[in-house]
PDB file of C-alpha atoms in Angstrom:
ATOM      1  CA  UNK A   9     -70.060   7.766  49.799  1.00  0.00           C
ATOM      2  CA  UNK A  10     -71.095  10.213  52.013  1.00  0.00           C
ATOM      3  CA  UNK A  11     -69.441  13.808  53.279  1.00  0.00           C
ATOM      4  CA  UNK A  12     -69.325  12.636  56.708  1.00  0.00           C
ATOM      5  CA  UNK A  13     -67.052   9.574  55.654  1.00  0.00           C
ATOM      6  CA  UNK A  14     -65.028  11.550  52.956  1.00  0.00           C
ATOM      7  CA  UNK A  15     -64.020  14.074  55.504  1.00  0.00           C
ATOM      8  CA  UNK A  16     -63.250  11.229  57.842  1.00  0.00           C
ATOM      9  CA  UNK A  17     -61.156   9.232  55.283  1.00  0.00           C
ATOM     10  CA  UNK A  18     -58.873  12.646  54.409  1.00  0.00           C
ATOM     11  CA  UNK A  19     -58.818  13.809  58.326  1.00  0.00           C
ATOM     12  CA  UNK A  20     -57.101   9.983  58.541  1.00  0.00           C
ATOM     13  CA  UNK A  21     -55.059  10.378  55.935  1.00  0.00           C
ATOM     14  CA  UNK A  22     -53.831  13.384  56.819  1.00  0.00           C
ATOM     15  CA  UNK A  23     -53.313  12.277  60.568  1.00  0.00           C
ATOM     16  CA  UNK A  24     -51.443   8.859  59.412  1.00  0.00           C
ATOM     17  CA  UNK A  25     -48.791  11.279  57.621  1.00  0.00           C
ATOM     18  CA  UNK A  26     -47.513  13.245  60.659  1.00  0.00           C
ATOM     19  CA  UNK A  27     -47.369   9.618  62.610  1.00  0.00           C
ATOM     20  CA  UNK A  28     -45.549   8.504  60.135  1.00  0.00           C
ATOM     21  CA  UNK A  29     -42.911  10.877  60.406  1.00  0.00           C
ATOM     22  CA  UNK A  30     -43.249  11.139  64.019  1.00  0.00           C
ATOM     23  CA  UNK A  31     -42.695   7.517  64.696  1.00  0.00           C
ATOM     24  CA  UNK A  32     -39.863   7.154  61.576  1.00  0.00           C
ATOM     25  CA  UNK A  33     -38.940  10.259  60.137  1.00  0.00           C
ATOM     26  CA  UNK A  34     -36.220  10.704  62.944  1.00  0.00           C
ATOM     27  CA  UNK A  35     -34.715   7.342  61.835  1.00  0.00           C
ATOM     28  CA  UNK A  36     -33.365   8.892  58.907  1.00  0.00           C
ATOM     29  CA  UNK A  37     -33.469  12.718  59.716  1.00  0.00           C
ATOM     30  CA  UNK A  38     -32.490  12.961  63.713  1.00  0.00           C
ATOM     31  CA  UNK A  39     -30.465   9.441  63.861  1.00  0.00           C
ATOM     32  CA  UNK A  40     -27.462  11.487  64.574  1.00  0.00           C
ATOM     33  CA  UNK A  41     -29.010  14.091  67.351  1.00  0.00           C
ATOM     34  CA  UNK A  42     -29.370  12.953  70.998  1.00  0.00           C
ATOM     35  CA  UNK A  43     -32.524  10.935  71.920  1.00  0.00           C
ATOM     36  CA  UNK A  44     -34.290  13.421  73.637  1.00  0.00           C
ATOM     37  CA  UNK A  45     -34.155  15.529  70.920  1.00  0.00           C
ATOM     38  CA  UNK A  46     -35.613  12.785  68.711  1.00  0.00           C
ATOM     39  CA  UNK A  47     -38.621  12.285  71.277  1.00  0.00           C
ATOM     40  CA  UNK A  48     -39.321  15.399  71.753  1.00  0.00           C
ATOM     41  CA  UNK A  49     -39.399  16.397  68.288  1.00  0.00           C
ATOM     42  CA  UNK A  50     -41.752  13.371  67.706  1.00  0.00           C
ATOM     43  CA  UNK A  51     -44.149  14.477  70.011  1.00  0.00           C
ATOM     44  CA  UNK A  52     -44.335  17.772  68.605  1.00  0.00           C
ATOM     45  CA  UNK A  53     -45.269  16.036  65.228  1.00  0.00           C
ATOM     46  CA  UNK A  54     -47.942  13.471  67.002  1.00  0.00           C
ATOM     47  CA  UNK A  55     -49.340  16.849  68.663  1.00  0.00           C
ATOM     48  CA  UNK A  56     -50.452  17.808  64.925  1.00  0.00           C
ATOM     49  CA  UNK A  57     -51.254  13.897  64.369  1.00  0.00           C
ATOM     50  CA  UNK A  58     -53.627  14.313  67.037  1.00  0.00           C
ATOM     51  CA  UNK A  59     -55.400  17.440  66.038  1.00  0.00           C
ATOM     52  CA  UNK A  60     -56.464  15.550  62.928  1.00  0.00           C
ATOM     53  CA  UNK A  61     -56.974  12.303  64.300  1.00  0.00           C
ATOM     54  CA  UNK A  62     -59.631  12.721  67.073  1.00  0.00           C
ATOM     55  CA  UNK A  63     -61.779  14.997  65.030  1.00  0.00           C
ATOM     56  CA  UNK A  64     -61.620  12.199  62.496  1.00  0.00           C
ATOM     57  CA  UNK A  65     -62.394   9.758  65.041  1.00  0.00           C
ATOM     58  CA  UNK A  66     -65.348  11.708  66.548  1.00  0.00           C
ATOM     59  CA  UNK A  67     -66.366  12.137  62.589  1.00  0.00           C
ATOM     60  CA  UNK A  68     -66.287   9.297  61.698  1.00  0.00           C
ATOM     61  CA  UNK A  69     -68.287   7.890  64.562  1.00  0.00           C
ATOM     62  CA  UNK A  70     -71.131   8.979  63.815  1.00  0.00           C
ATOM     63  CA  UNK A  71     -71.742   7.053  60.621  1.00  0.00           C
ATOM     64  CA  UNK A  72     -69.020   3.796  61.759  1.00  0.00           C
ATOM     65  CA  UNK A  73     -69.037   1.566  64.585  1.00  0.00           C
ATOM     66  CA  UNK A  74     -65.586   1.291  66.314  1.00  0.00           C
ATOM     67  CA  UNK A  75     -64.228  -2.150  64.743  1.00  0.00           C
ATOM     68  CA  UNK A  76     -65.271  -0.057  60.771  1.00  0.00           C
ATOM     69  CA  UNK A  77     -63.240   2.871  62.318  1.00  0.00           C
ATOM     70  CA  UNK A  78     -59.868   0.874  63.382  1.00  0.00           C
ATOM     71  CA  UNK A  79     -60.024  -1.257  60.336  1.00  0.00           C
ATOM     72  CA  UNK A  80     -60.366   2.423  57.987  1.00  0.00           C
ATOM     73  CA  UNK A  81     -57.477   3.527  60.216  1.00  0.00           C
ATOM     74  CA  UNK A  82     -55.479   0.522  59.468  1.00  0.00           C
ATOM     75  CA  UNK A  83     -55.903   0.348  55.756  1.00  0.00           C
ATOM     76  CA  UNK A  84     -55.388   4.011  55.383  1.00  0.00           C
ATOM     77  CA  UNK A  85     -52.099   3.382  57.265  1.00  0.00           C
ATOM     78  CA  UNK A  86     -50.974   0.652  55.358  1.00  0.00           C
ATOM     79  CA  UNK A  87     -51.683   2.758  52.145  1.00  0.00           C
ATOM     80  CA  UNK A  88     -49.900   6.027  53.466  1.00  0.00           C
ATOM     81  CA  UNK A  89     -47.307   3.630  54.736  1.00  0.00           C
ATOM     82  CA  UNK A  90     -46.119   1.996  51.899  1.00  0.00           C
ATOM     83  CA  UNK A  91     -45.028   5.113  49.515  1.00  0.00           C
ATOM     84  CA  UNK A  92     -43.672   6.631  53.063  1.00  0.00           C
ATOM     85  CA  UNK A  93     -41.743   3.996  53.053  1.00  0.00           C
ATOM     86  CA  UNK A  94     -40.302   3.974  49.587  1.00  0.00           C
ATOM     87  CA  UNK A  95     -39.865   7.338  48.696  1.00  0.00           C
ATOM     88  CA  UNK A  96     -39.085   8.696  51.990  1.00  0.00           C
ATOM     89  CA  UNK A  97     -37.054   6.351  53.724  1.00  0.00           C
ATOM     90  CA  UNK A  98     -35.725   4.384  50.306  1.00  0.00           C
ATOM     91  CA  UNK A  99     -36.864   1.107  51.380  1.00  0.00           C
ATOM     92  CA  UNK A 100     -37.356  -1.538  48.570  1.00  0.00           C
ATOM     93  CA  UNK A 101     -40.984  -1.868  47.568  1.00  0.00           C
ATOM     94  CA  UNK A 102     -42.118  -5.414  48.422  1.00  0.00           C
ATOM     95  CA  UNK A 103     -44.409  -8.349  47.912  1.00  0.00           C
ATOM     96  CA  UNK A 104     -45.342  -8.495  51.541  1.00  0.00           C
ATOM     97  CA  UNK A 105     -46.773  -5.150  51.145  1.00  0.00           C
ATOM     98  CA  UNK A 106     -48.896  -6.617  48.564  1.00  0.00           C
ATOM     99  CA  UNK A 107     -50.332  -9.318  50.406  1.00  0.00           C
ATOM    100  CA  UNK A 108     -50.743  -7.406  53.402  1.00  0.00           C
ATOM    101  CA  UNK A 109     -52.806  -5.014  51.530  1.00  0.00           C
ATOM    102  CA  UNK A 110     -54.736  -8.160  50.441  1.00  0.00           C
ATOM    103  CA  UNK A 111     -55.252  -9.324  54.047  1.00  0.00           C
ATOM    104  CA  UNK A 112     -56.537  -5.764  54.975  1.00  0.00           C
ATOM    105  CA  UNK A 113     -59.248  -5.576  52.007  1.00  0.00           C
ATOM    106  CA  UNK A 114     -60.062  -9.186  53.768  1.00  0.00           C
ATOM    107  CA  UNK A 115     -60.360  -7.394  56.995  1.00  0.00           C
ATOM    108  CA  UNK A 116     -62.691  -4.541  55.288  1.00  0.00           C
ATOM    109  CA  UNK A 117     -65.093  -7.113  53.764  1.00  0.00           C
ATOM    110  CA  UNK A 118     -65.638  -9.064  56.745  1.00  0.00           C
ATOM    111  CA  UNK A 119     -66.031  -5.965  59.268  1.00  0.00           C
ATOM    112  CA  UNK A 120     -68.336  -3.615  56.605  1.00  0.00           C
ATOM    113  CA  UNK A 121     -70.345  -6.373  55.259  1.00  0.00           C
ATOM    114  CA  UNK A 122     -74.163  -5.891  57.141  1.00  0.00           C
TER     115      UNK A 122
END
């Protein structure tokens, strides 16, 4: 695996964090605060998102082609997702995480194989 795609993969993992809690953390932390509030706190957080994601994306095109790059964002999202999910917001770990994890390493054969 090369540098260029290890700095990509931890620039998206990184990014897919502060999305995360800038599209749900206010469910659970701001859920009692005023909308705006809410959005404008999110955006704040997506600001950082964004600092990490488009070098990532600019990274990581040099060495993917754009359908490799969304389907590396995806995966990486479902596997930042799912603990986000549990330990953060207490949802109940599920199957259908499982099997949607199994359609995305579908989705990464089909997409990377040359």
């Amino acid at each position: 695996m090369s540098f260029t795609l290890i700095k990509t993969i931890l620039l998206l993992c990184t990014a897919n964090l502060f999305m995360l809690f800038a599209w749900y953390g206010h469910l659970k932390d701001l859920h009692q605060k005023p909308l705006w509030i809410a959005i404008l706190i999110s955006w704040g957080i997506a600001l950082i998102e964004y600092c990490f994601q488009v070098p990532a994306n600019r990274i990581g095109f040099t060495q993917l082609n754009l359908a490799q790059l969304k389907i590396l964002q995806e995966v990486i999202t479902l596997v930042i997702f799912v603990p986000f999910a549990v330990m953060y917001m207490q949802q109940p770990l599920k199957w259908d995480y499982l099997w949607a994890g199994l359609c995305m390493m579908g989705a990464v054969y089909f997409i990377f194989r040359t």
